Coordinates of C-alpha atoms in Angstrom, one line a residue:
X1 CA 188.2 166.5 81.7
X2 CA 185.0 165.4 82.3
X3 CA 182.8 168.8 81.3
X4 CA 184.6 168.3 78.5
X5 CA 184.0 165.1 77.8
X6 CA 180.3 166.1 78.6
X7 CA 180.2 168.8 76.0
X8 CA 181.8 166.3 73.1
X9 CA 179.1 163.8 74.4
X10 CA 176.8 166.9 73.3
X11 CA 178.1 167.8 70.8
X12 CA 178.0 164.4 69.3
X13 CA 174.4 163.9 70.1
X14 CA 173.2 167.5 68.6
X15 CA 174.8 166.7 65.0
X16 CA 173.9 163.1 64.9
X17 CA 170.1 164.3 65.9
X18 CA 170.2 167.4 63.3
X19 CA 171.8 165.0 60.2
X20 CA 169.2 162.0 61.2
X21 CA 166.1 164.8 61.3
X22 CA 167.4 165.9 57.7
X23 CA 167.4 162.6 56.2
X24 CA 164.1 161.6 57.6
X25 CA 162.3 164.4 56.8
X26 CA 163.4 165.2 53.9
X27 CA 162.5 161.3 52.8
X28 CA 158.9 161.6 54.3
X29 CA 158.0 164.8 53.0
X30 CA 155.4 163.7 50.2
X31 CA 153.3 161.9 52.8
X32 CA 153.9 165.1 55.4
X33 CA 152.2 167.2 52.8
X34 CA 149.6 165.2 52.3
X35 CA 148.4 164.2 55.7
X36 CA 148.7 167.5 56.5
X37 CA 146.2 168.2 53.7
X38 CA 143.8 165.6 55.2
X39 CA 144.2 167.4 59.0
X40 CA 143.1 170.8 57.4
X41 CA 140.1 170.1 55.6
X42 CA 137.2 170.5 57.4
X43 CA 135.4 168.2 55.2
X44 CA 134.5 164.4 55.6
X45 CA 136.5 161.9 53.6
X46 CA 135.3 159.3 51.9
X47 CA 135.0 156.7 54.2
X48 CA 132.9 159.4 56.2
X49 CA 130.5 159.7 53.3
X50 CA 129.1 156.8 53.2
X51 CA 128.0 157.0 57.2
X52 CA 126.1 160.8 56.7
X53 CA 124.4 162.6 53.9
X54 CA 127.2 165.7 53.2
X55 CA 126.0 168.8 51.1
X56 CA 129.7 169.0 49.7
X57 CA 132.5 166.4 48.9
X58 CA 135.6 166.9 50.2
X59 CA 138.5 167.6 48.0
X60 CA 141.0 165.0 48.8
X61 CA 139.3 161.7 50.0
X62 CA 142.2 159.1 49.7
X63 CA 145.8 158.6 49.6
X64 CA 146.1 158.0 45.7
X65 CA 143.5 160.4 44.9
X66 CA 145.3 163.5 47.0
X67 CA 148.7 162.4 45.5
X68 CA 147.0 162.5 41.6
X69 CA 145.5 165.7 42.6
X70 CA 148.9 167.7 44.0
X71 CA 151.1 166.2 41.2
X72 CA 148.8 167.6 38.8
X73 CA 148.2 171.3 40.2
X74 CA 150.8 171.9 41.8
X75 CA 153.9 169.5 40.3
X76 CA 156.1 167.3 41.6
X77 CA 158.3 170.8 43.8
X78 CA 154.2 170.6 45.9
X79 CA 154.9 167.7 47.7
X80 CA 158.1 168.9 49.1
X81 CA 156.0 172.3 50.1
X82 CA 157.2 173.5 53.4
X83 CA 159.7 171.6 53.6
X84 CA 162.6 174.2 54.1
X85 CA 160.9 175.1 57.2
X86 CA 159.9 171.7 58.2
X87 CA 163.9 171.1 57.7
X88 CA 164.4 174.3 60.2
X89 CA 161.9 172.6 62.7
X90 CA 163.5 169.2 62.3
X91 CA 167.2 169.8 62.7
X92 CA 167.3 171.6 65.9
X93 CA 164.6 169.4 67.2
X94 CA 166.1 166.4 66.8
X95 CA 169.3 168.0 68.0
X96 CA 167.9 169.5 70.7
X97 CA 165.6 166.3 71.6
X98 CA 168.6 163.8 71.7
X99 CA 171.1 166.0 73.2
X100 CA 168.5 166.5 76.1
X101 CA 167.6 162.8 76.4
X102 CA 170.9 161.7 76.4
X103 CA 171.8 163.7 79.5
X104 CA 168.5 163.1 81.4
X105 CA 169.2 159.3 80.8
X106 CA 172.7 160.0 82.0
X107 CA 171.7 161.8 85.2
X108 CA 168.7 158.8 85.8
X109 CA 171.3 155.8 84.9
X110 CA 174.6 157.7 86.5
X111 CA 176.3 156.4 83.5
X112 CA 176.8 158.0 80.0
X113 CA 177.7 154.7 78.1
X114 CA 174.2 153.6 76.0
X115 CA 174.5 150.3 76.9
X116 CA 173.5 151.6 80.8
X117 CA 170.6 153.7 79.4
X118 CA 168.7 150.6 78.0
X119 CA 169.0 149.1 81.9
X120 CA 166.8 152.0 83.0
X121 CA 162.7 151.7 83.8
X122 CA 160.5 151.9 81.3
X123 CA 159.0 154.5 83.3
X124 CA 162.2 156.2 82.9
X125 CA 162.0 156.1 79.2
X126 CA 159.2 157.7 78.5
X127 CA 159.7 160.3 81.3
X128 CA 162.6 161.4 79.7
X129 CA 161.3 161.3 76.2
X130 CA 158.5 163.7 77.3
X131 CA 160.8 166.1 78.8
X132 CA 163.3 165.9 76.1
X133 CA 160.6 166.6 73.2
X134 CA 159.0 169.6 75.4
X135 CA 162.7 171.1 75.4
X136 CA 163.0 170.1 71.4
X137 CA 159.3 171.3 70.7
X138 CA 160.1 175.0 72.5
X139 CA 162.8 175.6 70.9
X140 CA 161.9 174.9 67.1
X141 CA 158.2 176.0 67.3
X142 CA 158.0 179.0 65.5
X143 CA 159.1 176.8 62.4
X144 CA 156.7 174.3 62.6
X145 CA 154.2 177.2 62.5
X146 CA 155.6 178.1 59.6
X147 CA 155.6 174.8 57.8
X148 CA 151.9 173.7 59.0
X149 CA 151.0 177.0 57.5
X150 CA 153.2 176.7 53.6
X151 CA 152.2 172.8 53.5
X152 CA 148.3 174.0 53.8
X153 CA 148.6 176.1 50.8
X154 CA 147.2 174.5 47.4
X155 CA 147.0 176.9 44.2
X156 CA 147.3 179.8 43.8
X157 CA 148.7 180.5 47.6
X158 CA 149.3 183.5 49.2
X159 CA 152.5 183.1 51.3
X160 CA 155.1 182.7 47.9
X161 CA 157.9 181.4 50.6
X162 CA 158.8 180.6 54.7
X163 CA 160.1 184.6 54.5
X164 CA 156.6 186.1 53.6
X165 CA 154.4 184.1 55.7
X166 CA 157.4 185.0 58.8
X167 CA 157.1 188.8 58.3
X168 CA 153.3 188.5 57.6
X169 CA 153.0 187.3 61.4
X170 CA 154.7 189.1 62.9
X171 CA 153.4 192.4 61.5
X172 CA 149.5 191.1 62.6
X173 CA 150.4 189.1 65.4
X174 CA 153.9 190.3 66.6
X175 CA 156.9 187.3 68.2
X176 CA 153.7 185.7 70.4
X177 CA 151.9 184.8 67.0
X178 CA 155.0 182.3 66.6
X179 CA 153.9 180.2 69.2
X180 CA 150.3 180.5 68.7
X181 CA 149.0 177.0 69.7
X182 CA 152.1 175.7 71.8
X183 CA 149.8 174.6 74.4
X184 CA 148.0 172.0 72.2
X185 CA 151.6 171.2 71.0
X186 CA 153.2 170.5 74.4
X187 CA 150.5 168.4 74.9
X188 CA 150.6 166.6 72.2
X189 CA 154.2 166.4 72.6
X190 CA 154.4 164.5 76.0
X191 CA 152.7 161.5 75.2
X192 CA 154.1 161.4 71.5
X193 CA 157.9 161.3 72.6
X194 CA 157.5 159.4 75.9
X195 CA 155.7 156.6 73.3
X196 CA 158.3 157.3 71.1
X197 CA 161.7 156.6 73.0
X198 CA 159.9 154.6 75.6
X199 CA 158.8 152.0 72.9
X200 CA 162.0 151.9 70.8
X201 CA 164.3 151.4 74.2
X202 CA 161.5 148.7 75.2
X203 CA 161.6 147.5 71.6
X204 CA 165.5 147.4 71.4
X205 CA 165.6 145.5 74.5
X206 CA 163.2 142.8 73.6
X207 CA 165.0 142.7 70.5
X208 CA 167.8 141.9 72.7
X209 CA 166.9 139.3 74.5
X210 CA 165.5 137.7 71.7
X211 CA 169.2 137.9 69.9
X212 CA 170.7 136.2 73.2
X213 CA 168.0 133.2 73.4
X214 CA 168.8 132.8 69.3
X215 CA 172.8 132.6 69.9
X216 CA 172.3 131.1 73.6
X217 CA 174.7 127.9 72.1
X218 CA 177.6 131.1 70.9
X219 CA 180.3 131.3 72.7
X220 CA 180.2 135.0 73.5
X221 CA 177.5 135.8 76.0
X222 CA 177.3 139.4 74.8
X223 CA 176.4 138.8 71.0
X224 CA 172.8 139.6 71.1
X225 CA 173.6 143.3 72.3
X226 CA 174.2 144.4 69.4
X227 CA 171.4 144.9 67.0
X228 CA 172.1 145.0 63.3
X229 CA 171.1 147.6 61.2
X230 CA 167.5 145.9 60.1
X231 CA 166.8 145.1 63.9
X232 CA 167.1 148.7 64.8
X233 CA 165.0 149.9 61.3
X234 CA 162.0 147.3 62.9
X235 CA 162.3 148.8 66.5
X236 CA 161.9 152.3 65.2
X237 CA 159.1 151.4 63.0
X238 CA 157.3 149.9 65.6
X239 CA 158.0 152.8 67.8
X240 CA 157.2 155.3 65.3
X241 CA 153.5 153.6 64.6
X242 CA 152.8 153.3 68.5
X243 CA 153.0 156.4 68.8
X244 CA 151.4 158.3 66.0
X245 CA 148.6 155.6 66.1
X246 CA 148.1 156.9 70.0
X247 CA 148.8 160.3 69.5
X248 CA 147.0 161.4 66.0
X249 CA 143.9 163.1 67.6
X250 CA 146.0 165.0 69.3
X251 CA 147.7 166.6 66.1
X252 CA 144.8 167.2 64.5
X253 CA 143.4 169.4 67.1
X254 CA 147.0 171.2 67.2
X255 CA 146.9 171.6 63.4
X256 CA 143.2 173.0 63.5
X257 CA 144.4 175.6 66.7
X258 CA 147.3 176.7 64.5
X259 CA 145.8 177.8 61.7
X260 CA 142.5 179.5 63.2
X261 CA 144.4 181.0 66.7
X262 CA 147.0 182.8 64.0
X263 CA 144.4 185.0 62.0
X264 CA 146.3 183.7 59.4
X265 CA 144.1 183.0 55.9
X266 CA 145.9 180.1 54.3
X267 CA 144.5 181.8 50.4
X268 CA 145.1 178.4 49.0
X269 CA 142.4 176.5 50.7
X270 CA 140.0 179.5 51.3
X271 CA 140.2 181.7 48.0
X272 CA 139.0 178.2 45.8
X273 CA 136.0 176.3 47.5
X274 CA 137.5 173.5 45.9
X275 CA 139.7 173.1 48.5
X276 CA 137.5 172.8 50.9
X277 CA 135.8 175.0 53.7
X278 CA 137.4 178.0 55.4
X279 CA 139.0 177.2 58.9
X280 CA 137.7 181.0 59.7
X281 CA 140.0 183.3 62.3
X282 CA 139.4 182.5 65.9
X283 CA 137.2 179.5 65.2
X284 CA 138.5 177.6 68.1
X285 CA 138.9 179.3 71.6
X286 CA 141.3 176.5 73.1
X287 CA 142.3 173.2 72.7
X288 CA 139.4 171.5 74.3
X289 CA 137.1 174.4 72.1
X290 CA 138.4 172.6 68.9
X291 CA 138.0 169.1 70.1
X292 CA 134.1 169.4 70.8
X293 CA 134.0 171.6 67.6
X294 CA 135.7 168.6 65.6
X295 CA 134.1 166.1 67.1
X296 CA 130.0 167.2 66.8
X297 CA 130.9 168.8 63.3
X298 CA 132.9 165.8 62.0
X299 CA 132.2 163.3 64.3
X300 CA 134.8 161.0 65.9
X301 CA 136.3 159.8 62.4
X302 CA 137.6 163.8 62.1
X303 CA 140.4 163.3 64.6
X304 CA 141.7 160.7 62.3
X305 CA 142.1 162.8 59.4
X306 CA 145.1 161.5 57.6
X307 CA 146.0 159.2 60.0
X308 CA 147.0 156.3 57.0
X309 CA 149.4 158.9 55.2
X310 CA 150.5 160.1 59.0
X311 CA 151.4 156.3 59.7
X312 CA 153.3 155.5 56.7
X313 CA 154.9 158.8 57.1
X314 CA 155.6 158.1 60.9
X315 CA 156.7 154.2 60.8
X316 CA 159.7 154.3 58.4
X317 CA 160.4 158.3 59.7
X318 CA 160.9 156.6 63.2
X319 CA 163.0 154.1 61.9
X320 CA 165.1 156.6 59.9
X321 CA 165.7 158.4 62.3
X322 CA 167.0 155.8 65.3
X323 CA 169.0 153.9 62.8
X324 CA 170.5 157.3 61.2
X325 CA 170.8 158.6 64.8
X326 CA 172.8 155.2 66.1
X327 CA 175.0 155.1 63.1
X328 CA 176.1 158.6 62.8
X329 CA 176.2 159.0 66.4
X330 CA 178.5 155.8 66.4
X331 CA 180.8 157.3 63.8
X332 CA 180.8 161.0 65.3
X333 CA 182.1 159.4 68.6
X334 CA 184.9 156.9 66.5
X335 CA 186.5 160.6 65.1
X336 CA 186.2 162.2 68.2
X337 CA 188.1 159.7 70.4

């Protein structure tokens, strides 16, 4: 009874994770594609301009501009570019990252109920949102490989869809070129999801405290436990900011490692100088390689390359994703028992 019980618990988790990671990304991917954008270009933006004398402007310099300029080369289908892949990536990660951090909470609390996870440490929170996005991050990798490298493509690209650009890798590079630049990722990763769940459970619980001293005249004691479905979008806002704003250097550099360590050329941006200078094969030997190269090329303001698209994106995709999660989650279990 109770490895079953344990397996509908997981089973519960890993559809409520996929569904929520659909519906966010799927929402956020205009601002995806263009941050993205931003991360590749080697390139100053404008902001950067006006601190150093540059020999050539960069091709997209703000949020409005980049968004004018991909409607009107690429239509409305370019902001949603990579975004079967992304979709790919996002569904078994967040299935794979909650299904993991519910157990890990269940094994550190000794309860499954969700009510006894939000008692746990903060300490406890973010250790087990690190170790449940490294699980998530291995085992979708390959696909967010794939939709750094279709998202990169302006016009006219080389990779026509996620099939070509697969095959084209693993003829050149064979399975290993799938993961090239997991390192970077994983480290990224650790921070980004302990900040992540750590914040939102810290979040959720001042939230909850702040609900009891509200109704502290209600008769029932227990009224400010539950959150309503606006409290929960704030928490996951906040959480989702906290942690991109932290971690945003760190994607850059992963972004940059991806597309050079692949000896993949990504036609769109190199074949037309206007978008932007060549991120040539093997430019960066490691991770710490391309965050010297960034920063005496590009100067600090480089690892914050899209970082205002990458927060609007991040915020309300965070929040999207707990309140979808806690819902559907919620209604999974009410079938199931």
């Amino acid at each position: 009874m109770e490895e079953t019980g344990q397996l509908k618990r997981a089973m519960i988790d890993a559809a409520a994770g996929a569904i929520s990671g659909a519906i966010s990304r799927t929402l956020t991917s205009p601002l995806d594609v263009i941050k993205i954008r931003f991360q590749v270009q080697l390139e100053p933006t404008s902001w950067v301009l006006l601190r150093r004398e540059m020999s050539k402007p960069a091709k997209y310099t703000g949020i409005m501009q980049a968004s004018k300029d991909i409607f009107r080369e690429e239509g409305l289908p370019g902001f949603w570019r990579g975004n079967v892949p992304a979709l790919l990536m996002y569904m078994p990660y967040t299935a794979i990252q909650f299904t993991v951090l519910h157990k890990l909470k269940t094994l550190a609390s000794g309860s499954s109920k969700t009510d006894d996870h939000l008692r746990l440490s903060p300490y406890l929170s973010y250790v087990s949102g690190s170790l449940a996005g490294c699980a998530a991050t291995v085992g979708s990798y390959p696909f967010d490989l794939l939709r750094t490298i279709l998202a990169s493509q302006g016009e006219p690209k080389i990779y026509p869809n996620m099939r070509s650009a697969f095959l084209h890798i693993v003829q050149t590079r064979g399975i290993r070129g799938l993961y090239a630049g997991l390192s970077p990722t994983l480290v990224e990763i650790i921070p980004y999801a302990g900040l992540q769940f750590g914040t939102y459970d810290t979040f959720k619980r001042w939230m909850m405290t702040w609900n009891r001293f509200r109704l502290s005249n209600a008769s029932s004691a227990n009224q400010g436990d539950s959150l309503s479905s606006f409290q929960l979008f704030l928490c996951g806002f906040a959480a989702g900011t906290s942690a991109k704003a932290v971690c945003h250097p760190l994607d850059v550099v992963k972004k940059r490692f991806q597309l050079s360590s692949n000896a993949l050329q990504i036609e769109g941006l190199q074949r037309d100088l206007k978008y932007g200078a060549r991120v040539e094969n093997s430019t960066y030997r490691n991770m710490n390689d391309a965050l010297r190269q960034i920063l005496r090329t590009e100067g600090f303001a480089g690892l914050y390359k899209g970082i205002y698209p990458s927060l609007i994106k991040s915020a309300p995709a965070g929040a999207v994703t707990f309140v979808a999660y806690e819902y559907i989650s919620d209604f999974l279990e009410s079938l199931i028992t």
